[in-house]
Short mmCIF file of C-alpha atoms and ligand atoms in Angstrom, two decimals:
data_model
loop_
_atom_site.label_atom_id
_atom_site.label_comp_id
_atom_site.label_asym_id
_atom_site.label_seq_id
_atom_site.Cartn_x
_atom_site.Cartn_y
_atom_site.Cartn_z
CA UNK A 1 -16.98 5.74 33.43
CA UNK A 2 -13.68 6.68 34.20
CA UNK A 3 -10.57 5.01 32.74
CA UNK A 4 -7.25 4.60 33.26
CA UNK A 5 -4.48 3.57 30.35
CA UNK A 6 -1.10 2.23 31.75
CA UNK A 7 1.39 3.14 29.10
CA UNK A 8 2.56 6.43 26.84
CA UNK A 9 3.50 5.42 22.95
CA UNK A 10 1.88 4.98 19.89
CA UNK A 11 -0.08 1.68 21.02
CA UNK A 12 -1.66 3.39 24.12
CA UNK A 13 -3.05 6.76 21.86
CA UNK A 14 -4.44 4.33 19.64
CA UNK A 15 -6.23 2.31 22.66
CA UNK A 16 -7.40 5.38 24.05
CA UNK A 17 -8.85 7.11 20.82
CA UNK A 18 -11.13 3.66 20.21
CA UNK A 19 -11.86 3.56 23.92
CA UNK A 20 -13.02 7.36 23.42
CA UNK A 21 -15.81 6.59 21.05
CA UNK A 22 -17.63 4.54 23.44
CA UNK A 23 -20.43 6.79 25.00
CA UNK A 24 -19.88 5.93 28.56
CA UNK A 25 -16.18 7.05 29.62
CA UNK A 26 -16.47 10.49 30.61
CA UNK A 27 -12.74 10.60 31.40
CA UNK A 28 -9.55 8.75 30.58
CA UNK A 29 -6.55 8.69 32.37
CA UNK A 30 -3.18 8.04 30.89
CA UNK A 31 -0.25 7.25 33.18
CA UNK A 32 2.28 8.60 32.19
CA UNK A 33 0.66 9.10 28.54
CA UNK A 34 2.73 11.94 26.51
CA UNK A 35 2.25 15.52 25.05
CA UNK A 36 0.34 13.88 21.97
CA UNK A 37 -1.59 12.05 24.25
CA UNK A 38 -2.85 14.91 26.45
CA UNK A 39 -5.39 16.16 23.47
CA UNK A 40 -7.28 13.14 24.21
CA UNK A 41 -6.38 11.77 27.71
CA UNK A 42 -5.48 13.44 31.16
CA UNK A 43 -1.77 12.65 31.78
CA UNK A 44 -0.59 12.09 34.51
CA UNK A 45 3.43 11.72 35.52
CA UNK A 46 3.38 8.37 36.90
CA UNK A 47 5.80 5.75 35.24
CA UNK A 48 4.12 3.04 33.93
CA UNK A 49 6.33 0.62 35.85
CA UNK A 50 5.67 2.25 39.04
CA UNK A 51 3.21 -0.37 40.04
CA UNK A 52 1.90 1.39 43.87
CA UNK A 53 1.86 4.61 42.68
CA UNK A 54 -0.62 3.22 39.95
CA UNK A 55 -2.67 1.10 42.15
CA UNK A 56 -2.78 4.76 44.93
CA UNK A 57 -3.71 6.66 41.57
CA UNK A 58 -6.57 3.89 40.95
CA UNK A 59 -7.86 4.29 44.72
CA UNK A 60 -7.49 8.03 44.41
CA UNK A 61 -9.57 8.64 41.65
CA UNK A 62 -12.30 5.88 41.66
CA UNK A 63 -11.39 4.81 38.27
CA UNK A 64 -13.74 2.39 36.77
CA UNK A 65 -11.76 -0.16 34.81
CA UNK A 66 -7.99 -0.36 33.62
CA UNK A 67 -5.99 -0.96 30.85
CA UNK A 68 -2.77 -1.79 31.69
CA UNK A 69 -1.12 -1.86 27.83
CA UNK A 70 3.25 -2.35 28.27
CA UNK A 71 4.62 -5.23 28.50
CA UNK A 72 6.99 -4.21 31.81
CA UNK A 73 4.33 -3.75 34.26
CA UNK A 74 2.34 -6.59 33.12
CA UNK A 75 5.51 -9.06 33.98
CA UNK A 76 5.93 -7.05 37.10
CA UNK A 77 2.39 -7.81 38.62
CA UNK A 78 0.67 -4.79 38.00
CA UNK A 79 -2.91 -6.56 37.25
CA UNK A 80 -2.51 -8.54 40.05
CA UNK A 81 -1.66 -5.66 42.30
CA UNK A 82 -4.93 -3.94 40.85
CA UNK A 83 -7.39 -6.82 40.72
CA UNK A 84 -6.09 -7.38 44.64
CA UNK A 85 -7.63 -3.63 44.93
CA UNK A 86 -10.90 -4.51 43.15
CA UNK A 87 -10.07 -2.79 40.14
CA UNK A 88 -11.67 -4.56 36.51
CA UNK A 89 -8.54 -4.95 34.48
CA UNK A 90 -7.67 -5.70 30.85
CA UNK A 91 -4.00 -7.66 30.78
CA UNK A 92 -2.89 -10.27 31.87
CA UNK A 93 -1.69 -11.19 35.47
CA UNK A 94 2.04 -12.05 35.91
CA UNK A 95 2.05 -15.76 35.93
CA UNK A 96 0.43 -15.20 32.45
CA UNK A 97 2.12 -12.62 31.21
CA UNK A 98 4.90 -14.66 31.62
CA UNK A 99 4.44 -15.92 27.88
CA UNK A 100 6.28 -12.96 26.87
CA UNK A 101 8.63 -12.17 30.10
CA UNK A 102 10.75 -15.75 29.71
CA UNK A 103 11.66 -16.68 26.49
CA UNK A 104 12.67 -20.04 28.45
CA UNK A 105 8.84 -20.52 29.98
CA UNK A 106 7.28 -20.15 26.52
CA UNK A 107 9.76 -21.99 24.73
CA UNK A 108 8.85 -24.79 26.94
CA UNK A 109 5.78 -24.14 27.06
CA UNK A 110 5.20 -24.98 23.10
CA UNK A 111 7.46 -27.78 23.08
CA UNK A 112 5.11 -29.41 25.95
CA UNK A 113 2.40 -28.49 24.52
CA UNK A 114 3.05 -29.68 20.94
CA UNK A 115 2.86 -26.35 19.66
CA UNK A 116 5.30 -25.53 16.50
CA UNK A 117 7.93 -23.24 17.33
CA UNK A 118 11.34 -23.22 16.03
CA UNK A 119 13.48 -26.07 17.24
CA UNK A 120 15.96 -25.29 20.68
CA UNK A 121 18.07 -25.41 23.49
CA UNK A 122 18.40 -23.68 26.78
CA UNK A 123 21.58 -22.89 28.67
CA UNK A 124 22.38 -21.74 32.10
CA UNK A 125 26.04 -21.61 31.52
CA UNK A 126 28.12 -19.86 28.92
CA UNK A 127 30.65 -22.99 28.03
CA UNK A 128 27.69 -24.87 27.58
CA UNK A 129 26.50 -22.73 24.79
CA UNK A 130 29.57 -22.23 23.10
CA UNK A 131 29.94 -25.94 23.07
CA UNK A 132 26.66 -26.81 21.48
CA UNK A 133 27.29 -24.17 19.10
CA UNK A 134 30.51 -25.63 17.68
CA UNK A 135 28.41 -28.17 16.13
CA UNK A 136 24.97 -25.97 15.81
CA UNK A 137 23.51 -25.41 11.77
CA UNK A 138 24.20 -21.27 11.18
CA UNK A 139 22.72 -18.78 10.88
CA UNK A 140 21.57 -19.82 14.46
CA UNK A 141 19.45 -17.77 16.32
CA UNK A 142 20.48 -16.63 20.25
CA UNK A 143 17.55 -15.18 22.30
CA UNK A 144 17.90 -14.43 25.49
CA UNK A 145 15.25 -15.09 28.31
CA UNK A 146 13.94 -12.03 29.59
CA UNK A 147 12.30 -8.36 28.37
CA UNK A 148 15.30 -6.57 26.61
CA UNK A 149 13.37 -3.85 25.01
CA UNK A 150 12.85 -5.98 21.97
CA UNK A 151 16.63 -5.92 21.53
CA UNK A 152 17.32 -9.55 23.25
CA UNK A 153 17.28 -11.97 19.60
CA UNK A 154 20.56 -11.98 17.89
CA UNK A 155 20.98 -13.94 14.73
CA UNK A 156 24.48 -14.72 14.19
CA UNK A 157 25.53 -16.02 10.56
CA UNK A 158 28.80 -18.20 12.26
CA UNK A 159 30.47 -19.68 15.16
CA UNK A 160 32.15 -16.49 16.16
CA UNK A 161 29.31 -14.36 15.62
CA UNK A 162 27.27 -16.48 18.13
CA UNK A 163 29.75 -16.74 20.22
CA UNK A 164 30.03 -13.29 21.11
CA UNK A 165 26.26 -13.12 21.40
CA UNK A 166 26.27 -15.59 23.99
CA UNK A 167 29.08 -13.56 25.85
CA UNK A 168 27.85 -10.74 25.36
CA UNK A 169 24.32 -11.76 27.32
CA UNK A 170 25.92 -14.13 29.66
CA UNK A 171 28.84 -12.70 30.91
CA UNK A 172 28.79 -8.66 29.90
CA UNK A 173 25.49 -9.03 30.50
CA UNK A 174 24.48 -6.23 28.27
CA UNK A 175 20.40 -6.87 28.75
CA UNK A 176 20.90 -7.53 32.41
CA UNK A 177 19.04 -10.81 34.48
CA UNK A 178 17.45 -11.14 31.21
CA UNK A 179 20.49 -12.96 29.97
CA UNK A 180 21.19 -15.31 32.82
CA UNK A 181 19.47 -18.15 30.95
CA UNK A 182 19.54 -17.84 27.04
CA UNK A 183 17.88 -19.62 24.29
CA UNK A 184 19.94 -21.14 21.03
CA UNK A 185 17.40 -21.99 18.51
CA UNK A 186 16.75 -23.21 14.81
CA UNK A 187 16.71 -20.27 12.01
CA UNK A 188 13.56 -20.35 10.27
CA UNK A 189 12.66 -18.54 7.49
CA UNK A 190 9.39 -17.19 5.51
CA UNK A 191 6.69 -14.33 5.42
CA UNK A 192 6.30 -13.22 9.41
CA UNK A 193 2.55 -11.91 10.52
CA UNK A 194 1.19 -10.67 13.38
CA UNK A 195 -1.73 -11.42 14.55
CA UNK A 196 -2.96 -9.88 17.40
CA UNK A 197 -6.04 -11.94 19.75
CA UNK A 198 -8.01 -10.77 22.01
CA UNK A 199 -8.50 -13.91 24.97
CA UNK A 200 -10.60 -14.51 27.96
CA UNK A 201 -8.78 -18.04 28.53
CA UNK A 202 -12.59 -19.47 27.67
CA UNK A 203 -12.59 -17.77 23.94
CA UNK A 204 -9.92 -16.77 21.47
CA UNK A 205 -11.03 -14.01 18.80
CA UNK A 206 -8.11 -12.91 16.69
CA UNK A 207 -8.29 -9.48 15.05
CA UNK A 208 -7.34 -8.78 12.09
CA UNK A 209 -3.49 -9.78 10.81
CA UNK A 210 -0.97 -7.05 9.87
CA UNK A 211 2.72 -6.75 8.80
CA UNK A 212 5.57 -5.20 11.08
CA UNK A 213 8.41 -3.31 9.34
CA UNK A 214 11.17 -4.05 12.00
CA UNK A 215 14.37 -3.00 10.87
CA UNK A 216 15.46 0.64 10.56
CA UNK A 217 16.35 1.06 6.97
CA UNK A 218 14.80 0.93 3.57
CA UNK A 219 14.17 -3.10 2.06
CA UNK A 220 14.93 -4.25 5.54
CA UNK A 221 18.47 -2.94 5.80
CA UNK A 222 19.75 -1.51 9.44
CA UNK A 223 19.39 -2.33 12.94
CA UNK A 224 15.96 -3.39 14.28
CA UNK A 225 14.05 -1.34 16.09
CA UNK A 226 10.17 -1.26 17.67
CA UNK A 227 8.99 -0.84 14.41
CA UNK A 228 9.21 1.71 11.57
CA UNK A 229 5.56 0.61 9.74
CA UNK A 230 2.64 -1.51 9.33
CA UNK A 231 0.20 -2.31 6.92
CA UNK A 232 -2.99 -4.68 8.05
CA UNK A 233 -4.53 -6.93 6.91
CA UNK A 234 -1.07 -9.00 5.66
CA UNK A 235 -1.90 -10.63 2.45
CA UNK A 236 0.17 -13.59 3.10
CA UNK A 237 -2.54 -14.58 5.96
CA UNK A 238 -4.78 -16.25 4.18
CA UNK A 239 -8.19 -17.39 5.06
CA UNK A 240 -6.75 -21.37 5.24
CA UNK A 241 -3.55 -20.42 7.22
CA UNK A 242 -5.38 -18.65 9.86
CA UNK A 243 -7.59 -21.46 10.05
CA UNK A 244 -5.13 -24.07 10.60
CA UNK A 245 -3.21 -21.39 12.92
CA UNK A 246 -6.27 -21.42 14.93
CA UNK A 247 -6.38 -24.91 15.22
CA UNK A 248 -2.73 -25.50 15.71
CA UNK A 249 -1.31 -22.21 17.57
CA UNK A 250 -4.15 -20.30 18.76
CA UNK A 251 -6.28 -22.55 20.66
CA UNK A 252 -3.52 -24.56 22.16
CA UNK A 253 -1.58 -22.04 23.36
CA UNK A 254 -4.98 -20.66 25.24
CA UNK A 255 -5.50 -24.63 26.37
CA UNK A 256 -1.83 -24.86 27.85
CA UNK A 257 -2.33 -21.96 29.80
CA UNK A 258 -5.46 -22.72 31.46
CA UNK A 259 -3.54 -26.22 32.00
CA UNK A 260 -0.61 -24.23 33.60
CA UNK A 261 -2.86 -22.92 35.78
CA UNK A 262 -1.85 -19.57 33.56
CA UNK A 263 -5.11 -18.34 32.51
CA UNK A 264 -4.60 -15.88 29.87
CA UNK A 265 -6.98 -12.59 29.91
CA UNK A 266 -6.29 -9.98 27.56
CA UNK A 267 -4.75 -9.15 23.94
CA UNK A 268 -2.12 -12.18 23.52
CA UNK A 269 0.18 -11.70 20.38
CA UNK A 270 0.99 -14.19 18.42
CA UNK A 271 4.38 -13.15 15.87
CA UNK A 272 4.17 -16.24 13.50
CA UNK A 273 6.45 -17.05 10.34
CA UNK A 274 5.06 -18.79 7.59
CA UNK A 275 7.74 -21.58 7.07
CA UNK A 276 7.79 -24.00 4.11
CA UNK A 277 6.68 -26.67 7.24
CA UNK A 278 3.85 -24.53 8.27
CA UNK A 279 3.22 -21.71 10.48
CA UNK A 280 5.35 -21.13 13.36
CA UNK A 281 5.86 -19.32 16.87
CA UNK A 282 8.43 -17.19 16.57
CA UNK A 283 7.23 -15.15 19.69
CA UNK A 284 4.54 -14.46 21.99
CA UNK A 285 3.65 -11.10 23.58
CA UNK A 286 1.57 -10.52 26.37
CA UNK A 287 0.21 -7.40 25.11
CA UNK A 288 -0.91 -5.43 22.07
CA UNK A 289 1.99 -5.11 19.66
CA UNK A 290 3.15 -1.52 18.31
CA UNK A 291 3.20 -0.52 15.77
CA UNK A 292 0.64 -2.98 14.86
CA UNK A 293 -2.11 -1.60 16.87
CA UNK A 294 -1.99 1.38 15.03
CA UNK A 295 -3.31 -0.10 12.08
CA UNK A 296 -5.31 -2.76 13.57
CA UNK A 297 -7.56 -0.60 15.71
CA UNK A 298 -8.81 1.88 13.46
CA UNK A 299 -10.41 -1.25 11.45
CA UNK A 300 -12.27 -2.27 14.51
CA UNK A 301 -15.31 -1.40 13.96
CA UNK A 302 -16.89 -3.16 17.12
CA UNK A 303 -16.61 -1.52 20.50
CA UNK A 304 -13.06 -1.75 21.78
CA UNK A 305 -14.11 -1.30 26.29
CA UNK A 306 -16.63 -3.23 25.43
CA UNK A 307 -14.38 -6.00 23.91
CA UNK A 308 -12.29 -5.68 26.36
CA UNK A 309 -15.00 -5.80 29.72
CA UNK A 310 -16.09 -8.99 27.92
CA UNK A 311 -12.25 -10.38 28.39
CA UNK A 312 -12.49 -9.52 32.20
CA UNK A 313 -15.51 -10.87 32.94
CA UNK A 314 -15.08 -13.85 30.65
CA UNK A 315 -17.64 -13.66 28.05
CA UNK A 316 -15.99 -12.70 25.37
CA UNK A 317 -18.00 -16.32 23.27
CA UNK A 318 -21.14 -13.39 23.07
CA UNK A 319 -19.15 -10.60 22.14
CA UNK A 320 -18.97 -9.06 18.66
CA UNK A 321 -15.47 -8.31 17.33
CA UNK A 322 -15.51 -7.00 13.48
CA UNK A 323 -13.42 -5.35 11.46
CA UNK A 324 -13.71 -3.44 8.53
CA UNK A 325 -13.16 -5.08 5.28
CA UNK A 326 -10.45 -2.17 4.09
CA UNK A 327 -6.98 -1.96 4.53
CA UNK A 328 -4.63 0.45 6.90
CA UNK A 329 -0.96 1.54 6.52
CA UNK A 330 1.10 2.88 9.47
CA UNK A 331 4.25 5.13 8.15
CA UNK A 332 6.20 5.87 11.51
CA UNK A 333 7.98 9.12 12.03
CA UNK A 334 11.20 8.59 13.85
CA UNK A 335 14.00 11.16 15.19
CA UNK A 336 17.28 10.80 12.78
CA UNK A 337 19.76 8.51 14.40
CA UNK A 338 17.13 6.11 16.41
CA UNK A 339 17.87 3.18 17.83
CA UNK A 340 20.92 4.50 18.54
CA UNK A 341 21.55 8.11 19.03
CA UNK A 342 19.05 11.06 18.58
CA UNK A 343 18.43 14.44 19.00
CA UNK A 344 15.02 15.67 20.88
CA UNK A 345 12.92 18.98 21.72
CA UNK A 346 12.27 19.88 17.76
CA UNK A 347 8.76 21.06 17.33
CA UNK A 348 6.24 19.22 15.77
CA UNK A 349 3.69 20.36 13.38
CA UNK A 350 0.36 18.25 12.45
CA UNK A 351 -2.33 19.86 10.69
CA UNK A 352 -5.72 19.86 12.49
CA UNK A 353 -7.37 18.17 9.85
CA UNK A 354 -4.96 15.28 10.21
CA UNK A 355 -4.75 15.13 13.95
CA UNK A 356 -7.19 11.80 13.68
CA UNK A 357 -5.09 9.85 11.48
CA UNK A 358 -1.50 10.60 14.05
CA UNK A 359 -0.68 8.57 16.83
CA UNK A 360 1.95 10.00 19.19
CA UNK A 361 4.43 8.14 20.52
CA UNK A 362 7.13 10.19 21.81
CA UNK A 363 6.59 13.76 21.96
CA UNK A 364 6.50 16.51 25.10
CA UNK A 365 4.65 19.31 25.40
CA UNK A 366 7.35 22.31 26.26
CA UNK A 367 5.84 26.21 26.49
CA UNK A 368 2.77 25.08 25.20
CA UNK A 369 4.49 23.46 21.74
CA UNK A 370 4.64 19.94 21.33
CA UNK A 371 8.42 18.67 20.62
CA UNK A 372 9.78 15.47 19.95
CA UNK A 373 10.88 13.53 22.90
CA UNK A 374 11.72 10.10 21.78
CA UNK A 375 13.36 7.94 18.72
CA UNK A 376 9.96 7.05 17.65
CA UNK A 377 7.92 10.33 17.19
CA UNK A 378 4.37 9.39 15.77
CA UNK A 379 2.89 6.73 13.31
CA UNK A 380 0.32 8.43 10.73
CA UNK A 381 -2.41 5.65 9.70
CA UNK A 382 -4.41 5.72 6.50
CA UNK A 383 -7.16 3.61 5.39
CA UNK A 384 -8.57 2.86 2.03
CA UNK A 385 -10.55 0.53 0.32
CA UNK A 386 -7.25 -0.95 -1.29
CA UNK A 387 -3.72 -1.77 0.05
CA UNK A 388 -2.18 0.42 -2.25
CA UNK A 389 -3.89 3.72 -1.15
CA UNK A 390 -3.74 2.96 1.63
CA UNK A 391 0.18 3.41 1.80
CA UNK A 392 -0.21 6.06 -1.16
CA UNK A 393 -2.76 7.63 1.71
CA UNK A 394 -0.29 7.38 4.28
CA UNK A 395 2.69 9.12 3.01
CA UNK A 396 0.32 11.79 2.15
CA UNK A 397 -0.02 12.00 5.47
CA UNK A 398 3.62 12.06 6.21
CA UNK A 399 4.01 14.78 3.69
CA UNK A 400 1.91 17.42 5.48
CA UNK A 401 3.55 16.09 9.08
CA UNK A 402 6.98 18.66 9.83
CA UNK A 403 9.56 18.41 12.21
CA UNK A 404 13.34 18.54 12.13
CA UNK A 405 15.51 15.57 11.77
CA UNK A 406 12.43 13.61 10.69
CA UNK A 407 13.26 10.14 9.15
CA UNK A 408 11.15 7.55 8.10
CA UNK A 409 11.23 4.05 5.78
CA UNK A 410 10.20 5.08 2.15
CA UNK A 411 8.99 1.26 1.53
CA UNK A 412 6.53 0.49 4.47
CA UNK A 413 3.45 -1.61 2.57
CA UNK A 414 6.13 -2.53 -0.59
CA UNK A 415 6.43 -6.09 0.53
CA UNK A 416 2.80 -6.40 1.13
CA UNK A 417 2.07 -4.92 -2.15
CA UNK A 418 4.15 -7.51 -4.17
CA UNK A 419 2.77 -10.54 -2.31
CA UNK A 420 -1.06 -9.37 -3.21
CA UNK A 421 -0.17 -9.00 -6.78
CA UNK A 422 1.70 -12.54 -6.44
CA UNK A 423 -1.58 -14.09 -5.22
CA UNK A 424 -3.99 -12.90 -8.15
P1 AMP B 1 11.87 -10.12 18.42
O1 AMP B 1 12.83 -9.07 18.92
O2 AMP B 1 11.62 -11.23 19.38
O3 AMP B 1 10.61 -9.48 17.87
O4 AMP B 1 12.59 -10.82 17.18
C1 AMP B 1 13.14 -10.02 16.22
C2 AMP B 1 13.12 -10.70 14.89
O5 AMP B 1 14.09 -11.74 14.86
C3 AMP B 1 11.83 -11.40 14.49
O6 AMP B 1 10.86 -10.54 14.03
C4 AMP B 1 12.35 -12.32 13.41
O7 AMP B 1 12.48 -11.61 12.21
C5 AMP B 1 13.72 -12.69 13.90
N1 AMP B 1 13.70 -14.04 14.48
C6 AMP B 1 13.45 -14.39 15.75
N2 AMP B 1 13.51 -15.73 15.89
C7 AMP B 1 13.84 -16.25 14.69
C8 AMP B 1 14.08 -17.58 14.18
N3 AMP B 1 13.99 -18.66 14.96
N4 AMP B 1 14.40 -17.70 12.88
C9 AMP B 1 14.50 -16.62 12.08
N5 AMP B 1 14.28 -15.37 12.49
C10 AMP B 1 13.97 -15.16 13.77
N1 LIG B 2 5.96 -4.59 16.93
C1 LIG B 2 6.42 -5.65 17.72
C2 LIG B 2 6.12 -5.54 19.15
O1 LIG B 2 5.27 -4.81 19.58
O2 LIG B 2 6.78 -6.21 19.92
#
């Protein structure tokens, strides 16, 4: 088989390596992939938003099936553009991927639904919002309605902070459209977990739950970012939550879809926080998360294109998905200075006998050296039998890992590691 991988971070190495170990793909194709990527994938310099080119690339080479992994081209149609080719896909199609392109759709889409989400408002027009926040409970939480790089959720502490939030979206319009509707909503707090499903609209199989380290700095300090860590499974899921998340999130979200006419196929994320009223929706994405996949596929131990076949042809109900009963830590290796500013083209050096355990995310191949080439450089994933080796395991990894200007949190797992011992 031959197939093709829309994307080129972390996430997408760590689809194609599982996708690798199934004996039937004789070659995968990563558009535009990156200079980690190449060892395992043929790149190929097509932007993963360039949604023709794709679909000619497709026709060209007689690829087999598709994974089309970002969330970008996924709101922009690319499925649909493919499946209108003939091409099996894994992803959803636009009018379902919408869950995660309009924060406005999915908001309304819970409160319809009866699914628990934060309380909220919407608003069209800045005075509006400034209005309703004169009298809004703070911190308050402004969000506005389209993809903004995961930058678009502000959570301002006072009036004036939210204010200028809600001016900054609305009228500077510093994420763009995505700002010309915004959402005000309640501040909830508790434990967040991801927990990543795979769907076929008929059947929803979660995998196993993990733990995103968002912000930038050391015991959650700094500006938020993709994602500096992860550790999976997150002890604060517990076998009773993610029952009653199942019952209350999981399987009505799929429902309302397929009522939408929506019909979700592919991985649908669910980023839940365990409030003193229960677990809530604090976000949906239509995709696999990152860095969570980078711990959460190396525990599959069922095969991923197979998984993922069963999701496109619906019969995911009589497909294995297991997991191994260890746990994984994901230390990311960032460029000094990201999200904000950062230097690039530093060589990278990763011992062969760790190459397995590194995902790349932003990195270029230049004279036949790989260089760094993005704020986030690679995630290095451990597993063990235990959550604290794993991390131990890890930074190990990080250790041996060299390149200039290398930063990285010093605490990813330490939250996760207190809960556990709080549970026994
Ligand atoms: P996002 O960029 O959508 O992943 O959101 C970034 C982070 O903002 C989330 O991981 C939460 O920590 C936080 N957040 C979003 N919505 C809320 C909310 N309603 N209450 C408290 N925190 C929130
Ligand atoms: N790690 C969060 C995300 O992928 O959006």
């Amino acid at each position: 088989m031959k197939v093709l991988v829309v994307g080129g971070g972390g996430r997408e190495h760590a689809i194609i390596r599982k996708i690798k170990e199934n004996p039937t793909v004789e070659q995968i194709f990563a558009l535009p992939g990156n200079g980690g990527i190449a060892a395992d994938a043929t790149c190929v310099g097509i932007a993963a938003t360039d949604v023709p080119a794709i679909v000619a690339f497709a026709k060209e080479q007689q690829v087999d099936y598709v994974v089309v992994a970002p969330d970008d081209p996924l709101v922009l149609g690319c499925v649909d553009a493919l499946s209108a080719e003939g091409f099996p896909c894994f992803g959803p199609n636009a009018a379902a991927a919408a869950i995660e392109g309009s924060k406005v759709f999915s908001k309304n889409l819970m409160k319809k639904y009866g699914i628990p989400t934060a309380a909220y408002e919407v608003f069209t027009e800045e005075a509006a919002a400034v209005e309703y926040l004169k009298t809004a409970p703070m911190p308050t939480v402004i969000k506005a309605d389209g993809l903004a790089l995961g930058k678009g959720v502000i959570i301002a502490q006072n009036f004036e902070e939210a204010a200028e939030a809600v001016h900054s979206m609305m009228s500077d319009k510093v994420f763009g459209k995505s700002g010309d509707q915004i959402v005000i909503e309640e501040f909830l707090t508790g434990p967040e977990v991801s927990v990543l499903a795979f769907t076929d609209g008929i059947t929803v199989k979660p995998m196993v739950s993990s733990m995103d380290h968002k912000r930038a700095g050391d015991n959650d300090t700094g500006l938020n970012t993709g994602g500096m860590g992860t550790v999976a499974p997150n002890p604060y899921y517990t076998d009773a939550i993610a029952k009653e998340c199942m019952e209350t999130i999981f399987l009505p979200t799929m429902n309302a879809m397929n009522a939408e006419g929506r019909t979700f196929k592919g991985c649908l994320y669910f980023g839940l926080m365990l409030t003193p009223n229960g677990p809530k929706v604090i976000e949906y994405n239509c995709r696999f998360g990152d860095p969570e996949t980078q711990v959460v596929l190396p525990l599959l131990e069922s095969d991923l294109l197979t998984i993922m076949q069963a999701v496109t042809s619906q019969t995911l109900s009589e497909t294995e998905v297991k997991f191994a009963d260890k746990h994984a830590c994901c230390v990311i290796m960032a460029s000094k200075g990201y999200p904000t500013k950062y230097d690039k083209g530093f060589e990278i050096t990763i011992p062969e006998e760790i190459a397995k355990n590194v995902f790349v995310a932003g990195a270029a191949i230049k004279d036949g050296k790989l260089v760094t080439s993005g704020g986030r450089v690679l995630g290095a994933t451990a597993i063990a039998d235990t959550l604290g080796d794993a991390i131990k395991d890890a930074y190990g990894l990080v250790e041996k890992i060299h390149f200039d200007n290398a930063y990285y949190r010093h605490d990813i797992g330490a939250r996760a590691m207190q809960a556990a011992g709080e549970e026994k």
